Each structure stands twice: as C-alpha cells, then as structure tokens.
Amino acid sequence: MPVIDCHGHYTTTPKPLDEYRKRQIAALKEPAQAPARDMLKFSDDEMRASVQSQLKFQRERGTDVTIFSPRAAGMSHHIGTAAVSLDWSQVCNDLIHRVCTLYPDNFIGVCQLPQSPGVRPDNCIGELERCVKELGFVGCNLNPDPSGGYWTDPPLTDRWWYPIYEKLTELDVPAMVHVSASANPNFHHTGAHYINGDTTAFMQFLTSDLFKDFPTLRMIIPHGGGAAPYHWGRYRGLAQDMKRPQLDELLLKNVYFDTCVYHKLGIELLLKIVPIDNILFASEMVGAVRGIDPTTSHYYDDTKRYIDGADWLSDTDRRKIFEGNARKVYRLDRVTGRHPVLS
Ligand SMILES: [Zn+2]
C-alpha cells in the first residue's frame, strides 16, 4: 500500500530564494532593488540537494509520495500588491514543479495562489489554471485570510470567493484551506493563526450553503481540522440550534481533515470522531514542529507512527487514510499514468 502524505511544504528551498524575496520586499519602497529571475537559475544538483531531508524522512518513516506545496508561511499574501504576489507565486510554484519533475515518484505538486488582501480572488484563476493544466498540479492552497491575521476579507462562504470555486470545480481539483504567516502579533503563526484559520473555516462552512452551490467542491482543512474534532459536540449542537442539517449532510461530502496532529491521543480522537472517509494522512514535514518528543523519542511530526499504533483500525480504514481518500480527493487517477508508485 503506497502511503500518500497530502501535506508537505518546500521549507528547504535553496538560499537564493530567500534573497529573491527580500529584494522583492525591499523593492516595494525602492524599485531599484527588484530582483531578476536569473537569481533563481538553480542547477538540478542544487534542487536535488535541497530536498534530501524530505526524502530521508520519507524513507525513514515509510511514506511514499508527498503532495507538495510552497512554504505556507512564505506565501505572506499580506505583503505587497497582487502583482508582487503573482510574481512570488509563480516563482515558488515553478520550484515545486522542478522538484516534482526531478523526483516524480516522491512528489506531486500543489500550488500557492497570488492572493492579496482586498483583491477578489478572480486574480488567482490564471495561476491556478497554469499550475493544473501546464505543470500537472493536483490542487491549491487557499488562504482564508490574506491579511495575515486581521481577517479583512469576506468569509470563505461569501460570493467574493465564488470565481475561484467555479474554477476549482471546473478543473476538478481540491483546495487545502491554509493560512500563511501572521502579521498580527496576537497570533503566533503555526501555534495560533494556523489552528484559528482551520477552526474558522470549519465554522464558516457549517453556517453556509456553499456546498449546495458547489456540490463537487472539495476542501481539506489541515492540522487535524483545528479545534473542530475536539469540539465536535459543540459544532453538532450549533448546527442543530441553527436548524442546519446534520454535519454529515451539511459538509462531510465536501470537507476533509488531515492528520497533522502531533501526539497519539490527538490523532486517535480525530480517527474516532471524524468519519474515516474524511481523513487524509499528512505530516506537514518538514515544517511546523521539528523536534523530537522526549516522552516517545520520536519526531512529533512522524504522524504515521500514531496511525500505525492505532491497532483497532481495520485494514480497510487504514488503507483509506493512507491512500484511498487522497486518491479520491485529489483525483490522483489523473497522474497515475506518469507515476510508478501510484500506478
Ligand atoms: Zn501546512
């Protein structure tokens, strides 16, 4: 059984990419600082070297394929204009494509979108189409809060977002709802802003008829669904109080959760609360938490161990989590022809 990790970021990019971004940001005030794309002409060897840690973790942990996207905090949609965001997204997406081309067995691409606060996401359609149609990507990361922690744009369920949903539906690819860096000092980015974003998206979906308008739209809420599984009773009760349908009818045909929860009991709660058909294996490595848990002597983000340890899971359920659900949600049948591990 191939193990598909649906949530990995390219956090180990070659150093000149950071310099490119620094100059791009400096150019907002001093246009002469604007970087040239020539800075980013990395050799295949440089590209290969940059993902060796990712590959080592795949081998050591027994995972096969990572659905791979640009660094989430690096998207920083709150910085600069939509034009800056587009340039940065193209650069980052092209690097993902290079990694996926060099290691087609190990990585499948997902893109960053050129979102910008206050700009309707129509501006993302071109880059989404390019990534899916030309680069062979299987989805995108959609930032519910391009302002970086100030939530200045309408909720994900507002018609503001509908053009991007129409395109996702047409292309038949899912979006992972994924915030970026926090510009608000109240919210630590991975500890608070990420989990807030996940929980907020879930509640927005619960209160809307978005999935009546887009019955085939698929959204993945990462980081185990934020606080949603832990507070499942609250959300079921709120839906009931609001005379909304039950959660399974309301959103569980469209909303999925990943397993980026970094302790055994947390993942077991997820597996017992959320229907197995809605859970996709993921680790988010190399990413949010990089250390080793002294109580287990294993990496916190080695999430496969927690699922392997849940011995009450049936083989069928385990296969769905590790493989089947990702194939379904990302429509991986489209890439299996060119993908030896998944064929
Ligand atoms: Zn992530």
Short mmCIF file of C-alpha atoms and ligand atoms in Angstrom, two decimals:
data_model
loop_
_atom_site.label_atom_id
_atom_site.label_comp_id
_atom_site.label_asym_id
_atom_site.label_seq_id
_atom_site.Cartn_x
_atom_site.Cartn_y
_atom_site.Cartn_z
CA MET A 1 0.00 0.00 0.00
CA PRO A 2 1.54 3.34 -1.01
CA VAL A 3 1.40 5.92 1.75
CA ILE A 4 0.42 9.36 0.46
CA ASP A 5 1.25 12.36 2.63
CA CYS A 6 -1.16 15.05 1.46
CA HIS A 7 0.52 17.95 3.23
CA GLY A 8 4.19 18.79 2.77
CA HIS A 9 5.80 22.17 2.18
CA TYR A 10 9.02 23.05 0.42
CA THR A 11 10.62 24.51 3.53
CA THR A 12 14.15 23.66 2.42
CA THR A 13 14.43 25.77 -0.71
CA PRO A 14 17.87 26.91 -1.94
CA LYS A 15 19.06 30.01 -0.07
CA PRO A 16 18.95 32.46 -3.01
CA LEU A 17 15.16 32.16 -2.94
CA ASP A 18 15.15 33.97 0.43
CA GLU A 19 17.35 36.68 -1.05
CA TYR A 20 14.99 37.00 -4.01
CA ARG A 21 12.07 37.52 -1.64
CA LYS A 22 13.99 40.01 0.49
CA ARG A 23 14.77 42.08 -2.57
CA GLN A 24 11.21 41.80 -3.79
CA ILE A 25 10.01 43.23 -0.48
CA ALA A 26 12.72 45.92 -0.48
CA ALA A 27 11.61 46.90 -3.99
CA LEU A 28 8.20 47.89 -2.64
CA LYS A 29 9.96 51.02 -1.37
CA GLU A 30 12.98 51.11 -3.65
CA PRO A 31 12.12 49.81 -7.12
CA ALA A 32 15.83 49.55 -7.97
CA GLN A 33 16.05 46.61 -5.57
CA ALA A 34 13.73 44.49 -7.73
CA PRO A 35 15.29 41.05 -8.16
CA ALA A 36 15.79 39.33 -11.50
CA ARG A 37 14.61 35.78 -12.06
CA ASP A 38 18.15 34.95 -13.14
CA MET A 39 18.95 34.71 -9.42
CA LEU A 40 16.88 31.57 -9.35
CA LYS A 41 18.61 29.53 -12.03
CA PHE A 42 19.34 26.55 -9.82
CA SER A 43 21.09 23.51 -11.23
CA ASP A 44 19.42 20.12 -10.97
CA ASP A 45 22.03 19.16 -8.37
CA GLU A 46 21.15 22.18 -6.21
CA MET A 47 17.49 21.29 -6.49
CA ARG A 48 18.16 17.65 -5.61
CA ALA A 49 20.29 18.64 -2.62
CA SER A 50 17.53 20.87 -1.31
CA VAL A 51 15.04 18.04 -0.81
CA GLN A 52 17.33 15.38 0.63
CA SER A 53 15.95 15.90 4.14
CA GLN A 54 12.41 15.43 2.84
CA LEU A 55 13.43 12.25 1.03
CA LYS A 56 15.26 10.93 4.08
CA PHE A 57 12.17 11.41 6.24
CA GLN A 58 10.02 9.67 3.62
CA ARG A 59 12.36 6.66 3.66
CA GLU A 60 12.75 6.53 7.44
CA ARG A 61 9.06 6.94 8.19
CA GLY A 62 7.76 4.69 5.45
CA THR A 63 5.85 7.21 3.39
CA ASP A 64 5.97 7.18 -0.40
CA VAL A 65 4.54 10.28 -2.01
CA THR A 66 4.17 13.82 -0.68
CA ILE A 67 1.64 16.24 -2.10
CA PHE A 68 4.00 19.15 -2.07
CA SER A 69 3.38 22.89 -1.98
CA PRO A 70 5.37 26.07 -1.40
CA ARG A 71 6.17 27.04 2.18
CA ALA A 72 2.90 28.18 3.74
CA ALA A 73 4.27 30.96 5.92
CA GLY A 74 6.32 32.12 2.94
CA MET A 75 3.20 32.89 0.89
CA SER A 76 2.72 36.04 3.03
CA HIS A 77 -0.09 37.40 0.93
CA HIS A 78 -0.29 40.43 3.18
CA ILE A 79 3.00 41.75 1.77
CA GLY A 80 2.93 43.98 -1.30
CA THR A 81 0.47 44.12 -4.15
CA ALA A 82 -1.37 41.47 -6.14
CA ALA A 83 1.33 41.85 -8.82
CA VAL A 84 4.05 41.07 -6.28
CA SER A 85 2.03 38.14 -5.03
CA LEU A 86 1.69 36.82 -8.58
CA ASP A 87 5.42 37.02 -9.27
CA TRP A 88 6.21 35.34 -5.95
CA SER A 89 3.62 32.62 -6.51
CA GLN A 90 4.92 31.84 -9.99
CA VAL A 91 8.49 31.60 -8.70
CA CYS A 92 7.50 29.31 -5.82
CA ASN A 93 5.21 27.15 -7.96
CA ASP A 94 7.87 26.74 -10.62
CA LEU A 95 10.28 25.44 -7.99
CA ILE A 96 7.69 22.92 -6.81
CA HIS A 97 7.35 21.82 -10.41
CA ARG A 98 11.12 21.33 -10.65
CA VAL A 99 11.15 19.14 -7.55
CA CYS A 100 8.21 17.11 -8.87
CA THR A 101 9.97 16.71 -12.22
CA LEU A 102 13.25 15.59 -10.62
CA TYR A 103 11.50 13.21 -8.21
CA PRO A 104 8.25 12.20 -9.87
CA ASP A 105 7.91 9.15 -7.62
CA ASN A 106 8.14 11.19 -4.44
CA PHE A 107 6.34 14.48 -5.00
CA ILE A 108 3.13 15.69 -6.61
CA GLY A 109 2.59 19.44 -6.85
CA VAL A 110 0.05 21.72 -5.23
CA CYS A 111 0.21 25.47 -5.84
CA GLN A 112 0.25 28.71 -3.96
CA LEU A 113 -2.21 31.33 -5.23
CA PRO A 114 -1.40 35.02 -5.83
CA GLN A 115 -3.94 36.22 -3.31
CA SER A 116 -3.79 39.74 -1.94
CA PRO A 117 -5.92 41.40 0.76
CA GLY A 118 -8.91 43.25 -0.65
CA VAL A 119 -8.39 41.81 -4.13
CA ARG A 120 -11.10 39.48 -5.41
CA PRO A 121 -9.65 36.02 -5.91
CA ASP A 122 -10.52 36.16 -9.60
CA ASN A 123 -6.90 37.23 -9.95
CA CYS A 124 -5.82 33.70 -8.93
CA ILE A 125 -7.57 31.88 -11.73
CA GLY A 126 -4.78 32.25 -14.28
CA GLU A 127 -2.09 30.88 -11.97
CA LEU A 128 -4.33 28.05 -10.78
CA GLU A 129 -5.03 27.05 -14.39
CA ARG A 130 -1.36 27.27 -15.33
CA CYS A 131 -0.36 25.05 -12.41
CA VAL A 132 -3.01 22.42 -13.03
CA LYS A 133 -3.01 22.36 -16.82
CA GLU A 134 0.64 23.07 -17.60
CA LEU A 135 2.52 21.91 -14.51
CA GLY A 136 0.31 18.91 -13.66
CA PHE A 137 -0.52 20.07 -10.13
CA VAL A 138 -3.43 18.42 -8.34
CA GLY A 139 -4.71 21.22 -6.10
CA CYS A 140 -4.00 24.53 -4.42
CA ASN A 141 -3.62 26.09 -1.03
CA LEU A 142 -6.33 28.67 -0.43
CA ASN A 143 -5.62 31.29 2.21
CA PRO A 144 -8.87 32.23 4.01
CA ASP A 145 -7.19 35.35 5.41
CA PRO A 146 -4.74 37.02 3.00
CA SER A 147 -4.36 39.89 5.50
CA GLY A 148 -2.28 37.67 7.79
CA GLY A 149 -4.37 37.61 10.95
CA TYR A 150 -6.69 40.60 10.58
CA TRP A 151 -9.45 38.83 8.61
CA THR A 152 -10.27 41.84 6.45
CA ASP A 153 -11.72 39.86 3.52
CA PRO A 154 -15.19 38.25 3.46
CA PRO A 155 -15.69 34.72 4.82
CA LEU A 156 -14.86 31.79 2.55
CA THR A 157 -18.55 31.22 2.04
CA ASP A 158 -19.16 34.68 0.57
CA ARG A 159 -19.75 35.09 -3.17
CA TRP A 160 -16.48 37.05 -3.21
CA TRP A 161 -14.76 33.67 -3.43
CA TYR A 162 -17.10 32.03 -5.93
CA PRO A 163 -14.95 32.61 -9.05
CA ILE A 164 -12.16 30.51 -7.55
CA TYR A 165 -14.63 27.80 -6.56
CA GLU A 166 -16.03 27.77 -10.08
CA LYS A 167 -12.54 27.22 -11.43
CA LEU A 168 -11.69 24.56 -8.83
CA THR A 169 -14.88 22.76 -9.77
CA GLU A 170 -14.18 23.03 -13.47
CA LEU A 171 -10.62 21.75 -13.05
CA ASP A 172 -11.87 19.15 -10.53
CA VAL A 173 -9.10 19.87 -8.02
CA PRO A 174 -9.42 20.47 -4.27
CA ALA A 175 -8.16 23.33 -2.12
CA MET A 176 -6.44 22.97 1.20
CA VAL A 177 -7.59 25.86 3.38
CA HIS A 178 -4.25 27.11 4.62
CA VAL A 179 -3.40 30.45 6.17
CA SER A 180 0.05 31.95 5.83
CA ALA A 181 2.26 33.95 8.18
CA SER A 182 0.63 36.01 10.88
CA ALA A 183 1.19 39.75 10.67
CA ASN A 184 -0.80 40.18 13.88
CA PRO A 185 1.39 39.86 16.98
CA ASN A 186 -1.53 38.38 18.91
CA PHE A 187 -1.34 35.22 16.84
CA HIS A 188 1.71 33.04 16.72
CA HIS A 189 1.64 31.78 13.15
CA THR A 190 1.81 28.00 13.50
CA GLY A 191 0.58 27.80 17.11
CA ALA A 192 -2.43 30.09 16.94
CA HIS A 193 -3.07 31.56 13.47
CA TYR A 194 -3.00 28.17 11.69
CA ILE A 195 -5.32 26.49 14.15
CA ASN A 196 -7.60 29.55 14.27
CA GLY A 197 -7.78 29.54 10.48
CA ASP A 198 -8.73 25.87 10.36
CA THR A 199 -11.41 26.22 13.02
CA THR A 200 -12.77 29.42 11.49
CA ALA A 201 -13.07 27.82 8.04
CA PHE A 202 -14.93 24.85 9.50
CA MET A 203 -17.44 27.13 11.25
CA GLN A 204 -17.88 29.23 8.11
CA PHE A 205 -18.72 26.10 6.14
CA LEU A 206 -21.13 24.96 8.85
CA THR A 207 -23.17 28.17 8.68
CA SER A 208 -23.44 28.37 4.90
CA ASP A 209 -24.94 26.64 1.89
CA LEU A 210 -21.65 26.77 -0.01
CA PHE A 211 -21.73 23.07 -0.81
CA LYS A 212 -25.26 23.29 -2.13
CA ASP A 213 -23.91 25.79 -4.65
CA PHE A 214 -20.80 23.67 -5.29
CA PRO A 215 -21.71 20.05 -4.59
CA THR A 216 -18.45 18.67 -6.00
CA LEU A 217 -16.10 21.22 -4.40
CA ARG A 218 -13.57 19.57 -2.07
CA MET A 219 -11.80 21.35 0.77
CA ILE A 220 -9.16 19.94 3.07
CA ILE A 221 -8.89 21.53 6.50
CA PRO A 222 -5.35 20.81 7.66
CA HIS A 223 -3.77 20.42 11.10
CA GLY A 224 -6.36 17.82 12.03
CA GLY A 225 -9.21 20.27 11.40
CA GLY A 226 -8.04 22.78 14.01
CA ALA A 227 -10.27 22.61 17.07
CA ALA A 228 -13.23 21.10 15.19
CA PRO A 229 -12.82 17.39 16.03
CA TYR A 230 -12.11 18.12 19.69
CA HIS A 231 -15.26 20.24 19.89
CA TRP A 232 -17.40 18.06 17.61
CA GLY A 233 -20.29 18.11 20.09
CA ARG A 234 -20.27 21.90 20.10
CA TYR A 235 -20.40 22.02 16.31
CA ARG A 236 -23.13 19.39 16.05
CA GLY A 237 -25.08 21.27 18.69
CA LEU A 238 -24.61 24.63 17.00
CA ALA A 239 -25.81 23.19 13.69
CA GLN A 240 -28.84 21.77 15.46
CA ASP A 241 -29.62 25.05 17.25
CA MET A 242 -29.38 26.88 13.93
CA LYS A 243 -31.76 24.34 12.33
CA ARG A 244 -28.99 23.33 9.98
CA PRO A 245 -28.70 19.79 8.63
CA GLN A 246 -26.52 17.23 10.42
CA LEU A 247 -22.81 17.63 9.77
CA ASP A 248 -22.59 14.58 7.52
CA GLU A 249 -25.21 16.01 5.19
CA LEU A 250 -24.10 19.63 5.58
CA LEU A 251 -20.40 19.34 4.85
CA LEU A 252 -18.87 15.90 5.13
CA LYS A 253 -19.32 15.19 1.42
CA ASN A 254 -17.00 18.13 0.74
CA VAL A 255 -14.76 18.77 3.74
CA TYR A 256 -11.80 16.61 4.70
CA PHE A 257 -9.28 16.70 7.53
CA ASP A 258 -5.63 15.77 7.54
CA THR A 259 -3.69 14.01 10.29
CA CYS A 260 -1.21 16.78 11.17
CA VAL A 261 -1.76 16.32 14.88
CA TYR A 262 1.43 15.73 16.79
CA HIS A 263 0.52 13.29 19.53
CA LYS A 264 -1.03 9.86 19.65
CA LEU A 265 -4.14 10.67 21.67
CA GLY A 266 -4.94 13.66 19.46
CA ILE A 267 -4.84 11.54 16.31
CA GLU A 268 -6.87 8.81 17.98
CA LEU A 269 -9.53 11.37 18.87
CA LEU A 270 -9.59 12.52 15.24
CA LEU A 271 -9.89 8.93 13.99
CA LYS A 272 -12.74 8.15 16.38
CA ILE A 273 -14.74 11.36 15.91
CA VAL A 274 -14.46 12.18 12.22
CA PRO A 275 -15.66 9.60 9.68
CA ILE A 276 -12.68 7.66 8.28
CA ASP A 277 -13.76 8.58 4.73
CA ASN A 278 -12.96 12.22 5.60
CA ILE A 279 -9.42 11.75 6.92
CA LEU A 280 -6.28 12.02 4.79
CA PHE A 281 -2.86 11.08 6.04
CA ALA A 282 -0.43 14.00 6.37
CA SER A 283 2.55 15.11 8.39
CA GLU A 284 3.37 18.65 7.20
CA MET A 285 7.03 17.79 7.33
CA VAL A 286 9.49 19.44 7.27
CA GLY A 287 7.53 22.15 8.97
CA ALA A 288 5.71 23.47 11.95
CA VAL A 289 7.30 21.37 14.67
CA ARG A 290 10.75 19.96 14.01
CA GLY A 291 11.91 18.41 17.28
CA ILE A 292 11.80 15.03 18.97
CA ASP A 293 9.24 14.29 21.69
CA PRO A 294 11.28 13.32 24.78
CA THR A 295 8.42 11.14 26.03
CA THR A 296 8.49 8.93 22.92
CA SER A 297 11.96 9.63 21.45
CA HIS A 298 10.31 10.10 18.06
CA TYR A 299 9.71 13.19 15.98
CA TYR A 300 6.44 14.92 16.88
CA ASP A 301 5.56 15.16 13.19
CA ASP A 302 6.14 11.46 12.47
CA THR A 303 2.38 11.10 12.29
CA LYS A 304 2.46 7.71 10.56
CA ARG A 305 3.56 6.12 13.83
CA TYR A 306 0.42 7.29 15.61
CA ILE A 307 -1.82 5.77 12.95
CA ASP A 308 0.22 2.56 12.79
CA GLY A 309 -0.19 2.39 16.58
CA ALA A 310 -3.98 2.61 16.41
CA ASP A 311 -4.33 -1.17 16.24
CA TRP A 312 -8.12 -1.04 16.44
CA LEU A 313 -8.29 0.45 12.92
CA SER A 314 -9.34 -2.07 10.30
CA ASP A 315 -7.06 -2.66 7.32
CA THR A 316 -9.72 -1.13 5.09
CA ASP A 317 -9.83 2.05 7.17
CA ARG A 318 -6.06 2.28 7.33
CA ARG A 319 -5.84 1.99 3.56
CA LYS A 320 -8.39 4.76 3.15
CA ILE A 321 -6.40 7.09 5.40
CA PHE A 322 -3.02 6.34 3.87
CA GLU A 323 -4.04 6.06 0.26
CA GLY A 324 -7.66 5.78 -0.83
CA ASN A 325 -9.02 9.08 0.44
CA ALA A 326 -6.14 11.09 -1.05
CA ARG A 327 -6.62 9.34 -4.41
CA LYS A 328 -10.28 10.28 -4.29
CA VAL A 329 -9.99 13.87 -3.05
CA TYR A 330 -7.07 14.83 -5.31
CA ARG A 331 -8.32 12.70 -8.23
CA LEU A 332 -4.90 11.12 -8.42
CA ASP A 333 -6.07 8.81 -11.19
CA ARG A 334 -5.07 11.73 -13.43
CA VAL A 335 -1.41 11.38 -12.53
CA THR A 336 -1.08 7.63 -12.05
CA GLY A 337 -0.11 7.11 -15.69
CA ARG A 338 3.08 9.02 -15.09
CA HIS A 339 3.52 7.86 -11.52
CA PRO A 340 5.14 4.47 -10.88
CA VAL A 341 4.29 4.29 -7.16
CA LEU A 342 0.62 5.02 -7.66
CA SER A 343 0.08 3.01 -10.85
ZN ZN B 1 0.94 23.40 6.05
#
